[in-house]
Short mmCIF file of C-alpha atoms and ligand atoms in Angstrom, two decimals:
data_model
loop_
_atom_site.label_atom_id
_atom_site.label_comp_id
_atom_site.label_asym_id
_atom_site.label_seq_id
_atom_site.Cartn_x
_atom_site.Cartn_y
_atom_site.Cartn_z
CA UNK A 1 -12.54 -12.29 -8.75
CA UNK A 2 -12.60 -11.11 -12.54
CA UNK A 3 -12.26 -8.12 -13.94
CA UNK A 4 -13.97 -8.08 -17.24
CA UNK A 5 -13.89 -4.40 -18.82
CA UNK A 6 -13.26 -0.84 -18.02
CA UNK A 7 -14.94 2.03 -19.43
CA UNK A 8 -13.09 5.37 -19.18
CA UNK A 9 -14.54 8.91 -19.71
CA UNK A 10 -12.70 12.01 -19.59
CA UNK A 11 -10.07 10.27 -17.40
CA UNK A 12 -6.42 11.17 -17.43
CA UNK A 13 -5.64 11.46 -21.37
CA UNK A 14 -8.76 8.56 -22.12
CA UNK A 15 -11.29 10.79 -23.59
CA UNK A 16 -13.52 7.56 -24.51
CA UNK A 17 -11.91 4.04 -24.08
CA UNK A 18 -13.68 0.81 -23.20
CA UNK A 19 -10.58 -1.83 -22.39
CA UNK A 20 -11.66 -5.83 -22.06
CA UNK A 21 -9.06 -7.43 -19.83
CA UNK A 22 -8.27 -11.76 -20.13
CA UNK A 23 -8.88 -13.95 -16.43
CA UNK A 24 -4.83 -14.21 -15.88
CA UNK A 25 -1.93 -11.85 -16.84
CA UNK A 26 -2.96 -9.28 -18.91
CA UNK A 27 -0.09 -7.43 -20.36
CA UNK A 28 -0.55 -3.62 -20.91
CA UNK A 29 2.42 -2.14 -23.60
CA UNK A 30 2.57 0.81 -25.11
CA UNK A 31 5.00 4.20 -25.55
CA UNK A 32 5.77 6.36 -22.86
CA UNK A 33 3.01 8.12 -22.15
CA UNK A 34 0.31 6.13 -23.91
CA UNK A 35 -1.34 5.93 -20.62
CA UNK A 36 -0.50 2.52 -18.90
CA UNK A 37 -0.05 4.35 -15.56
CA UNK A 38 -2.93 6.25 -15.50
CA UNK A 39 -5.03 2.46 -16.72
CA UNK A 40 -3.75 1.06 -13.43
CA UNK A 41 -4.86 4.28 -11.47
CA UNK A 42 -8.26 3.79 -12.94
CA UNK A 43 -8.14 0.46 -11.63
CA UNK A 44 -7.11 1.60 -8.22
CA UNK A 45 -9.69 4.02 -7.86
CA UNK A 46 -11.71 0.97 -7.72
CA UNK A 47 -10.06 -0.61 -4.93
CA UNK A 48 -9.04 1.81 -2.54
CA UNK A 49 -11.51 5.33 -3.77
CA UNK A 50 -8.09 6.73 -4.09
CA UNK A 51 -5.31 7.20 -6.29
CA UNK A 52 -1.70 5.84 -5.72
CA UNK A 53 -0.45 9.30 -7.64
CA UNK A 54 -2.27 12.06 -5.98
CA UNK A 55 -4.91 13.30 -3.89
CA UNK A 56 -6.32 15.25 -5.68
CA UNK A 57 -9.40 14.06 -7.84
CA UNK A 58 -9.29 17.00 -9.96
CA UNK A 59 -5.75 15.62 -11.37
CA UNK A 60 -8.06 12.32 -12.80
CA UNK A 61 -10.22 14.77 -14.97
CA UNK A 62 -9.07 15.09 -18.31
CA UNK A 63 -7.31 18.50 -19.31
CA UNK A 64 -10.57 20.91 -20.48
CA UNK A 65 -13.49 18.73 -18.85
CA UNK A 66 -15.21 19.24 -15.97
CA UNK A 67 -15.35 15.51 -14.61
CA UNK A 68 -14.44 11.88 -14.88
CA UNK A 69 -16.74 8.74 -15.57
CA UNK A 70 -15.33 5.56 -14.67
CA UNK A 71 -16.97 2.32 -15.10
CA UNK A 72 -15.73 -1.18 -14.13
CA UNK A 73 -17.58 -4.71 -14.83
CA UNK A 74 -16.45 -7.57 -12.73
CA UNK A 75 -17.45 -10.78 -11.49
CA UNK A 76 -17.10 -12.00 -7.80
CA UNK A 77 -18.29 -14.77 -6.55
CA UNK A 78 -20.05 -16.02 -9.66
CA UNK A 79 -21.42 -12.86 -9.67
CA UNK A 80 -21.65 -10.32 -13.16
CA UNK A 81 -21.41 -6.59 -11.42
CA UNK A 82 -20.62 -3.03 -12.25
CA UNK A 83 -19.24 -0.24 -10.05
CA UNK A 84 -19.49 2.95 -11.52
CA UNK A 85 -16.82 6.16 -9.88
CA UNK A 86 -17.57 9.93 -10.88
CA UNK A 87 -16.27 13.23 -9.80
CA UNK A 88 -16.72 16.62 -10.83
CA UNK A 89 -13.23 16.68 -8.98
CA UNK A 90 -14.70 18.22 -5.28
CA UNK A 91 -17.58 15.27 -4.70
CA UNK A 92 -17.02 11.38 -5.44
CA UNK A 93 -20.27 9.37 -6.58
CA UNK A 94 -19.99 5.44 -6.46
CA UNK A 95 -22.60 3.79 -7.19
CA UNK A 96 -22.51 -1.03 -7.20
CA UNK A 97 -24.99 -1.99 -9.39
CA UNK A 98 -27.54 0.33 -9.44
CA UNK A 99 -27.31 1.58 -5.12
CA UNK A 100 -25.03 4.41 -4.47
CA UNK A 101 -22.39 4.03 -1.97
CA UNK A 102 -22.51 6.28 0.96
CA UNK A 103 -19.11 6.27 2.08
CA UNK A 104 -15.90 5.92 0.37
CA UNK A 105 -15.62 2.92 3.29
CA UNK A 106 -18.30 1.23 1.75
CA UNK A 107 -16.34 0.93 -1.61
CA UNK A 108 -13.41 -0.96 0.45
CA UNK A 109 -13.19 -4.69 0.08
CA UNK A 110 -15.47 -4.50 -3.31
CA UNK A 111 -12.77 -5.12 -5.45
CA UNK A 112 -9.61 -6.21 -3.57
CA UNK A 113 -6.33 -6.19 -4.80
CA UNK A 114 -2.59 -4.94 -4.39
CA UNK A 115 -0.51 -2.34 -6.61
CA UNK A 116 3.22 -2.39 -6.84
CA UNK A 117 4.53 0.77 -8.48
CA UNK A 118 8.11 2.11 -8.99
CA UNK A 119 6.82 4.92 -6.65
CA UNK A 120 6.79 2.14 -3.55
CA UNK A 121 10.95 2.05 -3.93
CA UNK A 122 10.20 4.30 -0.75
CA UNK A 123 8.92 1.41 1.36
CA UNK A 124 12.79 -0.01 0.92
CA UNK A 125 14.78 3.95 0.63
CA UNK A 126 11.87 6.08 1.80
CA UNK A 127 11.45 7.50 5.06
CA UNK A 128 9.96 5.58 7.77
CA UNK A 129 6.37 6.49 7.80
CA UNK A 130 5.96 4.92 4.46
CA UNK A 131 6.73 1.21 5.92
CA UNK A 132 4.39 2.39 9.01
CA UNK A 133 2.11 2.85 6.90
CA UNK A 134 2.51 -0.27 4.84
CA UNK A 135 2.31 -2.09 7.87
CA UNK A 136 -0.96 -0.10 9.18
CA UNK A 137 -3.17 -0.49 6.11
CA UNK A 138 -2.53 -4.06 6.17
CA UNK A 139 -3.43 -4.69 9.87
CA UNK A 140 -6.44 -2.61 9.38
CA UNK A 141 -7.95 -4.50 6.54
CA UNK A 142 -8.42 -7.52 8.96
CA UNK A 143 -8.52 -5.33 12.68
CA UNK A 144 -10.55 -2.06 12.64
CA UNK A 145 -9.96 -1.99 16.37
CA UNK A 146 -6.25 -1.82 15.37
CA UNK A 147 -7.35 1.93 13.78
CA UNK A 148 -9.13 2.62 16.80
CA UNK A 149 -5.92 2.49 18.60
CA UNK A 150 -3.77 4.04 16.21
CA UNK A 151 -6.20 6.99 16.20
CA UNK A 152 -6.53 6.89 19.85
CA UNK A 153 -2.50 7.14 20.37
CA UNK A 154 -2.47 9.86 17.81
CA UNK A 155 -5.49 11.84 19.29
CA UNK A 156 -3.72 11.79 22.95
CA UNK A 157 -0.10 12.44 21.46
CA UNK A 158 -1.64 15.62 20.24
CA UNK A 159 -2.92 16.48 23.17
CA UNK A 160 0.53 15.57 24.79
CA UNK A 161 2.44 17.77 22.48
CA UNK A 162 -0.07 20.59 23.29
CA UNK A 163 0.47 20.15 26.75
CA UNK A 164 4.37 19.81 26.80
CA UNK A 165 4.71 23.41 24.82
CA UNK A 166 2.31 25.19 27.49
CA UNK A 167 4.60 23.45 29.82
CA UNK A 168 1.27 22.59 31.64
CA UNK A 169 1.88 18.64 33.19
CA UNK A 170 -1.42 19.05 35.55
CA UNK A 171 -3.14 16.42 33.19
CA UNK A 172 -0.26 15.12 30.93
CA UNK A 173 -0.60 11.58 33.14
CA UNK A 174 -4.20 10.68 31.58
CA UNK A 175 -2.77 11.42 28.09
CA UNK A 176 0.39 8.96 28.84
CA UNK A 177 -1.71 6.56 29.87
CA UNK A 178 -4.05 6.43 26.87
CA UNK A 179 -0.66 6.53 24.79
CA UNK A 180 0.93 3.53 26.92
CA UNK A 181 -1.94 1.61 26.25
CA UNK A 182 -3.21 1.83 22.70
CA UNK A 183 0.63 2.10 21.88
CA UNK A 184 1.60 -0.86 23.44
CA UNK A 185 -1.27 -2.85 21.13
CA UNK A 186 -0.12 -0.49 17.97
CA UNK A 187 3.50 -2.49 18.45
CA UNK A 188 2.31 -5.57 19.10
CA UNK A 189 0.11 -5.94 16.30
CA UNK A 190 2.61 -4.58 14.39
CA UNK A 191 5.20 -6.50 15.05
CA UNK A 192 2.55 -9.93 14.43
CA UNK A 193 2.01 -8.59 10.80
CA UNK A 194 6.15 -8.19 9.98
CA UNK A 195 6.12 -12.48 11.14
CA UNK A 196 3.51 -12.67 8.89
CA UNK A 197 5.03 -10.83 6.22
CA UNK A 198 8.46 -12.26 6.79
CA UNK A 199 6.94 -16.18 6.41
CA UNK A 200 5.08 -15.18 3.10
CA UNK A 201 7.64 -13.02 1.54
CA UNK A 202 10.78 -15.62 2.07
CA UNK A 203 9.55 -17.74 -0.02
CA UNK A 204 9.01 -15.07 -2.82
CA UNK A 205 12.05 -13.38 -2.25
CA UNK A 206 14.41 -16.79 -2.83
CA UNK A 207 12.18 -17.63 -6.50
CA UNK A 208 13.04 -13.77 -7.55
CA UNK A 209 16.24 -13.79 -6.88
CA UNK A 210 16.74 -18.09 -7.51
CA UNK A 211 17.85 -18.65 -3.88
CA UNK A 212 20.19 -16.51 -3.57
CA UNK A 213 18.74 -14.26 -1.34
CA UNK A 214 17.42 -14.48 1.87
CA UNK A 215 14.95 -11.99 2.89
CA UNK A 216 14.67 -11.14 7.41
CA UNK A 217 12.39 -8.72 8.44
CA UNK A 218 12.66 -7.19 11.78
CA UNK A 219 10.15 -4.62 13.69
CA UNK A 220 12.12 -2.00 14.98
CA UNK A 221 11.01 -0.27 18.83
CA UNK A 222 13.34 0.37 21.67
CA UNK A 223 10.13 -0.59 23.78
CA UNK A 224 10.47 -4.27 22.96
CA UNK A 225 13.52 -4.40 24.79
CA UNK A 226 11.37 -4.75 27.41
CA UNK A 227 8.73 -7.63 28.49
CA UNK A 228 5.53 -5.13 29.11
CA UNK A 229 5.82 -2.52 26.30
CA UNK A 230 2.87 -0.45 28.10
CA UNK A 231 5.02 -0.29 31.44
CA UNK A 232 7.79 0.89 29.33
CA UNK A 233 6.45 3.41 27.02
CA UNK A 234 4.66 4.76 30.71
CA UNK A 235 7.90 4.88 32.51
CA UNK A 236 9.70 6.49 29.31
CA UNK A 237 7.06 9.24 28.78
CA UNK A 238 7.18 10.73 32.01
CA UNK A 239 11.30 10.28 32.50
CA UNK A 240 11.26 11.96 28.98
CA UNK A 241 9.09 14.90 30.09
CA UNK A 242 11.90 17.64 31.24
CA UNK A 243 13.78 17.15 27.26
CA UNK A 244 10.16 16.50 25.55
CA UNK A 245 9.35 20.33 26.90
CA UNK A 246 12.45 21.92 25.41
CA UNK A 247 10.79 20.43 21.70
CA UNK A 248 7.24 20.51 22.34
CA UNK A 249 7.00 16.83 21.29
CA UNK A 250 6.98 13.40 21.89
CA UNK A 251 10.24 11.28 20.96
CA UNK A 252 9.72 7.73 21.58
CA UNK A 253 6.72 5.27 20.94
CA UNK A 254 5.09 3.76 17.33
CA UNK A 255 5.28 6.62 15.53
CA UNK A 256 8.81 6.65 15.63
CA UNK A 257 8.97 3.09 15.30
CA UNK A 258 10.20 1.32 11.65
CA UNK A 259 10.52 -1.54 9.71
CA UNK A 260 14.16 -2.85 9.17
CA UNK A 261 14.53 -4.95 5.68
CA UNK A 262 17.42 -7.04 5.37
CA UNK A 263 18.56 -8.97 2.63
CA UNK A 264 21.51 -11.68 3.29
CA UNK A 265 21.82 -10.18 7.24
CA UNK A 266 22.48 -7.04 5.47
CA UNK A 267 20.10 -4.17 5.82
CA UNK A 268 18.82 -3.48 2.26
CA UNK A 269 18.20 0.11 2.95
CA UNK A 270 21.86 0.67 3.47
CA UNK A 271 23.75 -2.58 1.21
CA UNK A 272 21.32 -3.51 -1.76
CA UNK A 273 21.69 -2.72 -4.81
CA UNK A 274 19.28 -1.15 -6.90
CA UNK A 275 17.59 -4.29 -8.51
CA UNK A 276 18.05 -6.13 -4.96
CA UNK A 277 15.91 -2.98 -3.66
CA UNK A 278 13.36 -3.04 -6.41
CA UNK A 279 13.37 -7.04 -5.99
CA UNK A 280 12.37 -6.63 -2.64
CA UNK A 281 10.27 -4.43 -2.92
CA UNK A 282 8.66 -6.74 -5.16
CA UNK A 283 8.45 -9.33 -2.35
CA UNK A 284 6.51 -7.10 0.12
CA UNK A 285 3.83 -6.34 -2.45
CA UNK A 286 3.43 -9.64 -3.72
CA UNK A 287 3.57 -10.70 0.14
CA UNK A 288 0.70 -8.30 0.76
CA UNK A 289 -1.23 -9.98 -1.91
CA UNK A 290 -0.57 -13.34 -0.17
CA UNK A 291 -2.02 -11.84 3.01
CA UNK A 292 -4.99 -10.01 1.45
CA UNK A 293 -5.88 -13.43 -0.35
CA UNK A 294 -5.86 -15.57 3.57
CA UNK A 295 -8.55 -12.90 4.54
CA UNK A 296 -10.92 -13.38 1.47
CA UNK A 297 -13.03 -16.08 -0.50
CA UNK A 298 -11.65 -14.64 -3.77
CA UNK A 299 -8.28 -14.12 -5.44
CA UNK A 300 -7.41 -10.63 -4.87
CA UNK A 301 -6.15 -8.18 -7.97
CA UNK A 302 -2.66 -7.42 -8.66
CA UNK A 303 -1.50 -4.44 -10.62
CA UNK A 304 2.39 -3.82 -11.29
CA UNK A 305 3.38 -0.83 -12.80
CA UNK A 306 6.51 -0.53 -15.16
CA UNK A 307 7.29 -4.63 -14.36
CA UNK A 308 11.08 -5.63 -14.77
CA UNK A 309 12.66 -1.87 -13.78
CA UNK A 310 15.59 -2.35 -12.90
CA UNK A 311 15.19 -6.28 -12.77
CA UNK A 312 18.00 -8.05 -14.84
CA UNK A 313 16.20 -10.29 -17.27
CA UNK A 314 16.72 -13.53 -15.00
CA UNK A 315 14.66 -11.52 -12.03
CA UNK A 316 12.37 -10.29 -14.31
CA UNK A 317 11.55 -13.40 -15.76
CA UNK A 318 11.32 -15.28 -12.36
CA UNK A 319 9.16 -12.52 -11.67
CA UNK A 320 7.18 -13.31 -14.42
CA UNK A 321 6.92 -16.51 -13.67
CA UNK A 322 5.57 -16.39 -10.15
CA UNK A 323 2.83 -14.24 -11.40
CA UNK A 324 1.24 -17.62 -12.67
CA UNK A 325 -0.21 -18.31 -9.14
CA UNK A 326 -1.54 -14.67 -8.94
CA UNK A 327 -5.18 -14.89 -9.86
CA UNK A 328 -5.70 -11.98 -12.60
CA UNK A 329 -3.02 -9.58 -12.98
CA UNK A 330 -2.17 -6.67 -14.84
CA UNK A 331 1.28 -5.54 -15.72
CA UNK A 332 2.50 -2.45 -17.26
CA UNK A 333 5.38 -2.55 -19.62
CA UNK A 334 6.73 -0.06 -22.20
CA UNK A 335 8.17 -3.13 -24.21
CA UNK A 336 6.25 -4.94 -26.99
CA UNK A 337 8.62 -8.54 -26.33
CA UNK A 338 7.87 -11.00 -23.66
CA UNK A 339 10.43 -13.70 -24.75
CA UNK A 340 10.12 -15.70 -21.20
CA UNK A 341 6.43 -15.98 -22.02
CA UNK A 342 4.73 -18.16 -24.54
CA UNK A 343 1.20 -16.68 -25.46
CA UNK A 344 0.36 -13.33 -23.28
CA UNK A 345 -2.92 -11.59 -23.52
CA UNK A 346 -1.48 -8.11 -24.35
CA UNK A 347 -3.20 -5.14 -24.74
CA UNK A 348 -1.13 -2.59 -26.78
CA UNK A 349 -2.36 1.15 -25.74
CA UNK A 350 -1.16 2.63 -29.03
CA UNK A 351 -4.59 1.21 -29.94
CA UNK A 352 -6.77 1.25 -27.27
CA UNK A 353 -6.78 5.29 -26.35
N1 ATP B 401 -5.64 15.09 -16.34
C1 ATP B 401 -5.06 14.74 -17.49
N2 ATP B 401 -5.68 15.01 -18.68
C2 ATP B 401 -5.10 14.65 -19.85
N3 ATP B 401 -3.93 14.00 -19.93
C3 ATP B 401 -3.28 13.71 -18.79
C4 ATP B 401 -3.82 14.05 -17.52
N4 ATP B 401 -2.96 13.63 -16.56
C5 ATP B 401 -1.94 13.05 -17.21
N5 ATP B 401 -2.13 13.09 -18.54
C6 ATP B 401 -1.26 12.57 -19.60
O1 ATP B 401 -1.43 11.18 -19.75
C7 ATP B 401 -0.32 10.70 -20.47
C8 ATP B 401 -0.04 9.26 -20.15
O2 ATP B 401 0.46 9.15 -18.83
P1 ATP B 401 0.89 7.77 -18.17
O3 ATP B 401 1.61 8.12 -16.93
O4 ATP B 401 -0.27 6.86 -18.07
O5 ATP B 401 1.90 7.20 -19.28
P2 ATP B 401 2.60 5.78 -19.34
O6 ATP B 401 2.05 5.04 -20.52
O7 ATP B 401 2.54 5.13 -18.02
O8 ATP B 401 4.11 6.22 -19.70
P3 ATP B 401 5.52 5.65 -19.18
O9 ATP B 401 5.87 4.47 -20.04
O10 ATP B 401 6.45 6.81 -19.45
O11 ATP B 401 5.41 5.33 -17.73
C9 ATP B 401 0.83 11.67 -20.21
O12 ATP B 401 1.25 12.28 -21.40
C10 ATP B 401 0.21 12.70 -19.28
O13 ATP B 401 0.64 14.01 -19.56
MG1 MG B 402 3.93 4.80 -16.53
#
């Protein structure tokens, strides 16, 4: 997969830009604010309808207009298309080719691709929801009955919490059950996608760091302690009841679950240092691309925002290497120097906007 150009109108601070982009790494420089950020965000609108800064659309329309016009021309499987994104900041319009797209759902899986952003530091210091939710999107790209049961254990945990402040049990035993069950498949399928993870991000994680790292990644759930995680969580929501009343929630199951990173049998969270964070960090984006790519006929995108932070130059130029065997990709960097490479394609913004 190939994207060609981007036409921006009255997005972020592009008032009128049309941007051609090169099949491999295309390097975007510029000052600080020239608008390399908001470039990838443009391109991310594409892939996910939403944007990894905010959501709210309004933010994307330029200061004093009333909406955006986005326009991106790509080519997948041999293909020459266009995918057009609007808003007047309150309605979204996508239109492929010349059919509108219904639903924002419909847009998913058009163009594919992964964005690593100094913002995802969180999935290594952040709080736990942000690796639950790494690991969710992930599993749901290739399993939409995996949403059904995340939505289905969320749904009845509602309920549950409703029913634990009225202190009314009469029915609580349906909504365990409906937990135990779509929970126990939540954690399983989770815990199949951090193996997954693990096997593709090793590899990455010893060429960043030249081998001197060694990346373990380890799902974290008191209910696999035991052999039937359903029985478990069961047994553990009603024996929980009489504390679970006194808070008017729910204490135990996979949304208090987490991903443990651990770098060198150290957690990373707690023992890495700031480029050893950002490095692997690095990994589990990269990793994501890896799985993304086993699920499709094309090479997925891959955007990286602000490449090398914190990265001494010998992990920034392993990095930089590795991104050879990454189909088209698109890197942000406020430097105008690439010494570790020999003849970019760069595309400096102090022209461009
Ligand atoms: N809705 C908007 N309308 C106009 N300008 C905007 C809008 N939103 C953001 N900007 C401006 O766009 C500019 C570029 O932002 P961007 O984050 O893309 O910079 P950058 O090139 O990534 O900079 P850095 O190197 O510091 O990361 C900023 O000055 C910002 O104020
Ligand atoms: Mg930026």
């Amino acid at each position: 997969m190939q994207l060609q150009a981007l036409y921006l109108k009255n997005f972020r601070n592009y008032a009128d830009a049309c941007i051609r982009f090169a099949p491999g790494l295309n390097i975007i420089h510029g000052k600080n604010a020239s608008g390399k950020t908001n470039l990838l965000e443009a391109i991310s609108l594409f892939m996910t309808g939403r944007s990894f800064r905010t959501p709210h659309l309004s933010d994307l329309i330029s200061f004093g207009s009333n909406s955006f016009y986005l326009e991106a021309h790509f080519c997948k499987n041999g293909v020459d298309q266009v995918l057009k994104i609007s808003s007047d900041g309150l309605q979204r319009k996508i239109v492929l080719n010349s059919t509108p797209l219904p639903t924002l759902s419909a847009l998913l899986g058009i163009l594919m691709g992964v964005i690593l952003s100094p913002e995802d530091i969180n999935l290594i210091k952040g709080l736990p929801s942000f690796r639950r939710q790494f690991l969710d999107l992930q599993i749901a790209k290739v399993s939409p009955i995996y949403l059904h049961h995340l939505s289905r254990y969320n749904k009845a945990m509602k309920v549950r919490n409703f029913l634990l402040r009225k202190q009314d049990l009469s029915t609580i035993d349906i909504w365990e059950e409906e937990m135990a069950s779509s929970g126990a498949f939540v954690t399983l399928e989770r815990v199949k996608v951090v193996e997954e993870i693990e096997k593709l991000g090793v590899p990455l994680q010893e060429s960043i760091s030249k081998s001197t790292e060694s990346l373990q990644l380890r799902y974290k759930s008191p209910a696999l302690h035991s052999k039937e995680i359903a029985a478990y969580l069961r047994a553990h929501y009603i024996k929980q009841r009489p504390r679970e009343i006194e808070i008017g929630s729910t204490l135990t199951g996979p949304h208090k679950d987490d991903l443990l990173v651990f770098l060198q049998g150290k957690e990373a969270r707690l023992f890495g240092s700031e480029g050893q964070m950002r490095s692997c960090v690095a990994t589990l984006r990269l990793a994501e691309w890896h799985h993304m790519r086993l699920q499709s006929s094309e090479l997925p995108l891959l955007c990286i925002d602000d490449i090398g932070i914190s990265l001494d130059n010998s992990r920034e130029e392993s990095l930089y290497r590795m991104l050879a065997d990454f189909g088209q990709v698109f890197v942000t960097s406020p430097k105008a120097e690439f010494p570790s490479l020999s003849s970019p394609h760069t595309i400096n913004l102090g022209v461009c906007v």
